[in-house]
Coordinates of C-alpha atoms in Angstrom, one line a residue:
M176 CA -3.3 -12.6 6.7
N177 CA -0.3 -13.4 4.2
T178 CA -0.5 -16.1 1.6
R179 CA 0.6 -18.5 4.3
G180 CA -2.6 -18.0 6.6
Q181 CA -0.1 -16.3 9.0
R182 CA -1.9 -13.2 10.9
L183 CA 0.4 -10.5 10.9
D184 CA 0.4 -7.8 13.4
L185 CA 3.2 -5.4 12.6
V186 CA 2.8 -3.1 15.6
A187 CA 3.6 -6.5 18.0
S188 CA 6.5 -7.7 15.4
T189 CA 7.9 -4.2 15.8
Q190 CA 7.3 -3.8 19.6
H191 CA 5.6 -0.4 18.9
D192 CA 3.0 -1.9 21.7
V193 CA 5.6 -2.4 24.3
Q194 CA 7.8 1.1 23.1
L195 CA 4.8 3.4 22.2
E196 CA 6.0 6.1 24.8
P197 CA 9.5 6.2 23.6
D198 CA 8.6 5.8 19.7
H199 CA 6.4 8.9 20.0
Q200 CA 8.7 10.7 22.0
R201 CA 11.6 9.8 19.4
I202 CA 9.5 11.5 16.9
A203 CA 8.4 14.6 18.5
D204 CA 12.1 15.1 19.1
L205 CA 12.6 15.4 15.3
G206 CA 9.9 17.7 14.9
F207 CA 7.3 15.2 14.0
R208 CA 3.9 16.8 14.9
V209 CA 1.3 14.1 13.6
A210 CA 1.5 10.3 13.2
R211 CA -0.8 7.5 11.7
E212 CA -1.6 4.7 13.9
A213 CA -3.9 1.5 13.2
V214 CA -6.5 0.9 15.5
R215 CA -6.1 -2.9 15.7
W216 CA -9.7 -4.5 15.3
P217 CA -8.7 -8.1 15.6
V218 CA -6.8 -7.2 18.8
I219 CA -9.8 -5.2 20.2
E220 CA -12.7 -7.2 19.4
R221 CA -11.3 -11.0 19.8
E222 CA -14.9 -11.9 21.0
P223 CA -17.6 -10.6 18.7
G224 CA -19.2 -7.6 20.8
R225 CA -16.7 -7.5 23.5
F226 CA -14.2 -4.6 23.1
D227 CA -11.1 -4.3 24.8
L228 CA -10.1 -0.6 24.0
S229 CA -7.2 -0.3 26.3
T230 CA -4.7 -0.4 23.2
V231 CA -6.5 2.9 22.0
L232 CA -6.4 4.7 25.6
A233 CA -2.5 3.6 25.5
L234 CA -2.0 5.6 22.4
V235 CA -4.2 8.3 23.6
A236 CA -1.9 8.9 26.6
S237 CA 1.1 8.5 25.0
A238 CA 0.8 10.8 22.2
R239 CA -0.5 13.5 24.7
K240 CA 2.6 13.0 26.5
A241 CA 4.8 13.7 23.6
D242 CA 2.6 16.4 22.2
V243 CA 1.8 14.1 18.7
Q244 CA -1.6 14.2 17.3
L245 CA -3.1 11.0 15.7
V246 CA -4.5 10.1 12.6
W247 CA -6.7 6.8 13.6
T248 CA -6.6 4.1 10.9
L249 CA -9.7 2.0 11.9
C250 CA -9.2 -0.8 9.5
H251 CA -5.5 -1.9 8.1
Y252 CA -6.1 -4.9 6.2
G253 CA -7.5 -7.0 8.9
W254 CA -10.5 -7.9 11.0
P255 CA -11.4 -10.6 13.6
D256 CA -11.2 -14.1 12.8
D257 CA -14.9 -14.6 12.7
V258 CA -15.6 -12.2 10.3
D259 CA -16.2 -12.7 6.7
V260 CA -15.5 -9.3 4.7
F261 CA -17.8 -10.8 1.9
D262 CA -20.8 -11.5 4.5
R263 CA -23.9 -9.0 4.3
S264 CA -23.1 -8.3 8.2
F265 CA -19.8 -7.2 7.6
V266 CA -20.6 -3.3 7.2
A267 CA -22.7 -3.4 10.6
R268 CA -20.3 -5.2 12.5
F269 CA -17.7 -2.6 11.4
A270 CA -19.8 -0.1 12.3
S271 CA -20.3 -1.5 15.8
F272 CA -16.7 -1.7 16.2
C273 CA -16.4 2.3 14.9
D274 CA -18.9 3.5 17.8
A275 CA -17.0 1.7 20.5
V276 CA -13.8 3.2 19.5
A277 CA -15.3 6.8 18.8
R278 CA -16.9 6.6 22.4
A279 CA -13.6 5.6 24.1
L280 CA -12.0 8.4 22.4
R281 CA -14.8 10.9 23.4
D282 CA -14.4 9.5 27.1
E283 CA -10.7 10.4 27.0
G284 CA -11.5 14.0 25.6
E285 CA -11.1 13.8 21.9
T286 CA -13.4 16.0 20.1
A287 CA -12.2 16.4 16.1
P288 CA -10.3 13.3 15.6
I289 CA -9.0 12.9 12.0
I290 CA -9.9 9.1 10.8
T291 CA -9.4 6.7 8.1
P292 CA -11.9 4.0 8.0
V293 CA -10.2 1.6 5.9
N294 CA -6.7 1.9 4.4
E295 CA -6.3 1.8 0.7
I296 CA -9.7 0.5 -0.4
S297 CA -8.5 0.2 -4.1
F298 CA -5.4 -1.7 -3.3
L299 CA -6.7 -3.5 -0.5
A300 CA -9.4 -4.8 -3.2
W301 CA -7.4 -6.1 -5.8
A302 CA -5.1 -7.6 -3.2
A303 CA -7.6 -9.5 -1.5
A304 CA -10.2 -9.8 -4.2
D305 CA -8.3 -10.2 -7.4
A306 CA -4.4 -10.7 -7.1
G307 CA -5.3 -12.8 -4.0
F308 CA -2.4 -12.0 -1.7
I309 CA -4.4 -10.7 1.1
W310 CA -6.6 -12.5 3.1
P311 CA -9.3 -14.0 1.9
R312 CA -7.1 -14.4 -0.9
A313 CA -10.2 -14.4 -3.5
R314 CA -10.0 -14.1 -7.6
R315 CA -12.4 -12.1 -9.6
R316 CA -14.2 -10.1 -7.0
G317 CA -12.1 -7.0 -6.6
D318 CA -14.9 -4.8 -7.7
E319 CA -17.2 -6.7 -5.3
L320 CA -14.9 -5.6 -2.2
K321 CA -14.3 -2.4 -3.1
R322 CA -17.9 -1.3 -3.0
I323 CA -18.1 -3.3 0.3
L324 CA -15.4 -1.0 1.7
V325 CA -16.9 1.9 0.6
R326 CA -20.1 1.0 2.1
A327 CA -18.3 0.4 5.4
H328 CA -16.3 3.5 5.5
I329 CA -19.6 5.5 5.0
A330 CA -20.8 3.6 7.9
A331 CA -18.0 3.8 10.1
V332 CA -18.5 7.7 9.3
D333 CA -22.0 7.5 10.2
A334 CA -21.1 5.8 13.3
F335 CA -18.3 8.0 14.3
R336 CA -19.9 11.3 13.5
E337 CA -23.0 9.9 15.4
V338 CA -20.5 9.9 18.8
L339 CA -18.0 13.0 17.5
P340 CA -19.8 15.1 15.1
D341 CA -16.7 17.0 14.3
S342 CA -14.7 14.0 13.4
R343 CA -12.6 14.7 9.9
V344 CA -12.6 11.8 7.5
A345 CA -9.6 10.9 5.1
I346 CA -9.3 8.3 2.7
V347 CA -5.7 7.1 1.9
E348 CA -5.0 5.7 -1.8
P349 CA -2.1 5.0 -3.6
L350 CA -1.2 7.4 -6.5
I351 CA -0.1 6.1 -9.5
H352 CA 0.9 6.3 -13.0
V353 CA 0.5 3.6 -15.5
L354 CA 1.7 3.6 -19.3
A355 CA 1.4 1.1 -22.2
P356 CA 4.9 -0.3 -23.1
R357 CA 6.7 1.9 -26.0
D358 CA 5.9 -0.9 -28.4
R359 CA 2.3 -1.4 -27.4
R360 CA 0.0 1.6 -28.4
D361 CA -3.0 -0.7 -28.4
L362 CA -2.8 -1.0 -25.0
E363 CA -2.4 3.0 -24.2
P364 CA -6.6 2.8 -23.5
N365 CA -6.0 0.0 -21.1
A366 CA -3.5 2.1 -18.9
A367 CA -5.8 5.3 -19.1
R368 CA -8.8 3.0 -17.7
H369 CA -6.1 1.6 -15.0
N370 CA -5.0 5.3 -14.2
R371 CA -8.8 6.6 -14.0
A372 CA -9.5 3.7 -11.7
Q373 CA -7.3 5.4 -8.9
Y374 CA -10.0 7.2 -8.2
D375 CA -13.1 5.1 -8.0
T376 CA -12.7 5.3 -4.2
A377 CA -13.2 8.8 -3.7
D378 CA -16.0 8.8 -6.5
L379 CA -18.0 6.0 -4.8
I380 CA -17.3 7.7 -1.5
T381 CA -18.6 10.9 -2.2
G382 CA -21.4 9.7 -4.5
R383 CA -20.1 10.9 -7.7
G384 CA -20.7 7.5 -8.7
E385 CA -23.2 4.7 -7.7
P386 CA -25.1 6.9 -5.3
E387 CA -27.3 4.2 -4.6
L388 CA -24.0 2.8 -2.2
G389 CA -25.2 5.6 0.0
G390 CA -21.9 8.2 -0.4
G391 CA -22.0 11.9 -0.7
P392 CA -19.6 15.0 0.1
R393 CA -19.9 14.6 3.7
Y394 CA -17.7 11.2 3.6
L395 CA -14.5 12.8 2.4
D396 CA -12.7 15.4 3.9
L397 CA -9.1 14.9 3.0
V398 CA -7.1 12.7 0.9
G399 CA -4.0 10.8 1.7
L400 CA -1.6 9.6 -1.4
N401 CA 0.9 6.6 -1.3
F402 CA 3.9 7.1 -3.5
Y403 CA 6.7 4.9 -3.8
H404 CA 9.6 3.9 -6.0
D405 CA 7.3 0.9 -7.8
N406 CA 4.0 3.4 -8.6
Q407 CA 4.8 4.0 -12.3
W408 CA 4.9 1.0 -14.5
D409 CA 3.8 -0.5 -17.8
W410 CA 0.7 -2.2 -18.6
P411 CA -0.3 -4.7 -17.4
G412 CA 2.5 -4.9 -14.9
G413 CA 4.7 -7.7 -13.6
A414 CA 8.3 -8.6 -13.5
G415 CA 10.3 -5.9 -15.1
A416 CA 7.1 -3.7 -15.6
R417 CA 8.0 -0.7 -13.2
L418 CA 9.5 2.4 -14.5
R419 CA 13.0 2.5 -12.7
W420 CA 13.2 5.6 -10.4
E421 CA 16.8 4.6 -9.6
D422 CA 18.3 4.2 -13.2
E423 CA 20.3 7.4 -14.5
P424 CA 19.4 8.6 -16.7
R425 CA 15.7 7.8 -16.0
D426 CA 13.1 6.5 -18.2
P427 CA 11.7 9.9 -19.7
R428 CA 8.4 8.6 -19.3
W429 CA 8.5 8.9 -15.3
R430 CA 5.9 11.8 -14.2
P431 CA 7.5 13.8 -11.9
L432 CA 5.7 13.6 -8.4
H433 CA 4.8 17.4 -8.4
L434 CA 2.9 16.6 -11.7
L435 CA 1.2 13.6 -9.9
L436 CA 0.2 16.1 -7.2
R437 CA -1.3 18.5 -9.0
D438 CA -3.6 15.8 -11.4
A439 CA -4.6 14.7 -7.8
R440 CA -5.8 18.1 -6.3
E441 CA -7.7 19.1 -9.2
R442 CA -9.3 15.2 -9.4
Y443 CA -10.1 14.8 -5.9
A444 CA -10.9 18.6 -5.1
R445 CA -9.8 17.8 -1.5
P446 CA -7.0 18.9 0.5
I447 CA -4.4 16.6 0.1
F448 CA -1.3 15.0 1.8
I449 CA 1.4 12.1 1.0
A450 CA 0.1 9.8 3.6
E451 CA 3.0 7.0 3.2
T452 CA 6.7 7.7 1.1
S453 CA 10.0 6.0 1.8
H454 CA 12.6 4.1 0.3
F455 CA 14.9 1.3 1.6
G456 CA 18.6 0.5 2.1
S457 CA 20.9 3.2 1.1
G458 CA 18.2 4.7 -1.4
R459 CA 16.2 6.2 1.7
A460 CA 18.2 9.6 1.7
R461 CA 18.0 10.2 -1.7
W462 CA 14.3 9.0 -2.0
L463 CA 13.2 11.5 0.8
R464 CA 15.2 14.5 -0.7
E465 CA 13.8 13.8 -4.4
V466 CA 10.2 14.1 -2.5
A467 CA 11.2 16.9 -1.0
S468 CA 12.3 18.9 -4.0
E469 CA 8.8 17.8 -5.5
V470 CA 6.8 18.9 -2.8
R471 CA 8.3 22.3 -3.3
L472 CA 7.9 22.7 -6.7
A473 CA 4.0 21.7 -6.1
R474 CA 3.9 24.5 -3.7
A475 CA 5.7 26.5 -6.1
W476 CA 2.4 25.7 -8.4
G477 CA 0.2 26.6 -5.8
I478 CA -0.5 23.3 -4.9
E479 CA -0.7 23.3 -1.3
L480 CA -0.2 19.9 0.8
E481 CA -1.4 19.3 4.1
G482 CA 1.8 17.1 5.4
L483 CA 4.1 14.5 4.4
C484 CA 4.2 11.1 6.2
L485 CA 7.1 8.7 6.3
Y486 CA 6.1 5.3 6.6
P487 CA 7.6 3.1 8.1
I488 CA 9.5 5.5 10.9
V489 CA 10.7 2.1 12.4
D490 CA 11.7 -0.5 10.3
R491 CA 9.4 -3.3 9.4
P492 CA 9.7 -7.0 8.7
D493 CA 8.3 -8.4 5.3
W494 CA 4.9 -9.6 5.2
E495 CA 6.0 -13.2 4.0
D496 CA 9.0 -13.9 5.6
G497 CA 11.4 -12.5 8.6
H498 CA 13.5 -10.2 6.2
W499 CA 13.5 -6.5 7.5
H500 CA 13.4 -4.1 4.8
N501 CA 15.6 -1.3 6.3
S502 CA 13.0 1.4 5.1
G503 CA 13.0 3.1 8.3
L504 CA 14.2 6.1 9.8
W505 CA 15.0 3.8 12.7
D506 CA 16.7 0.3 11.8
I507 CA 16.4 -2.5 14.0
A508 CA 19.1 -4.2 16.4
P509 CA 18.0 -7.0 18.3
E510 CA 19.2 -7.6 21.9
P511 CA 19.9 -10.7 23.5
D512 CA 17.1 -10.2 25.9
G513 CA 14.9 -9.7 22.9
T514 CA 14.2 -6.1 23.0
L515 CA 14.2 -4.7 19.3
R516 CA 16.5 -1.5 19.7
R517 CA 15.9 1.5 17.4
V518 CA 19.1 2.3 15.7
M519 CA 18.8 5.5 13.2
N520 CA 19.5 5.6 10.0
E521 CA 22.0 8.6 9.7
D522 CA 21.9 9.6 6.3
Y523 CA 18.1 9.5 6.3
A524 CA 17.9 11.8 9.2
A525 CA 20.0 14.4 7.5
A526 CA 17.8 14.0 4.6
L527 CA 15.1 14.3 6.8
R528 CA 16.7 17.8 8.3
D529 CA 17.2 19.0 5.2
A530 CA 13.5 18.6 4.1
Q531 CA 12.3 20.0 6.8
A532 CA 14.6 23.1 6.3
L533 CA 13.4 23.4 2.7
L534 CA 9.8 22.9 3.5
G535 CA 9.6 25.0 6.6

């Protein structure tokens, strides 16, 4: 839900649910072989304990038809209306849902799915329980929520592997770089602490921190990293704090992506992939070309990435209003009958082809 209490469903608002097969075929035609898809818990479990898995079955069938492998996100910022994420029943309720999804995938012949139990645990905990702009819009409960979501992740993995023992588990977390303002060296410890905190989720899940939560190495196989133009900023953040990627010359404190990837690979000690990246408007092509060049540099340093995922692939509306961001490989053109026609952004598509040629 957004700050106005409106439940969001970007799958429906972009008509991905009714254009599923052509959407999957479009990306396959451009050489994509893997896609991230969200399993919509609020849609599947509208009544407690009753699961309508037709949307999951449709995803499986469509992806197979296009020969696209899916990486499944089981909770992407949302849960059913009757669920209280702070209630002690939340973890068991989520595990029950994950069990139902796992059984549906098994019955469709899936044997070794890649799952992300909870998308961006660290960001969700901050946004929903410190900053208060995602439901339940709490304050000063971020650390509490982070630990609840970690226990939910662990329970989800156990539920999935009970049904599908060869399931692989990925987390998806922001890749950030936080600095002290130039004239505030006294804030350097705060910035350093914030940088270290980006690894909290992995540490808790793997049992490196607070083992009483039940974590261990088996609960994490892959690490997905989300990187956008506003992932580097002066602590404590706020208006005007971000390092402006678009400026020329660029702020010399901007840390190149290949160095951030090196740091992440060393710290996480797991295979990594870029799970989300993109820009908007006319900056889309330039951003992708730079990201591809940085990935090439990372490879030259011996840092292998399992993949690079563009998000969104189809443009999306803002969480708070009807503004479309013009951030997809396909923009949206409403037709008189209400259909949201996909219109490829040719500059972005050219940058994609260049990136594919550069990276192989």
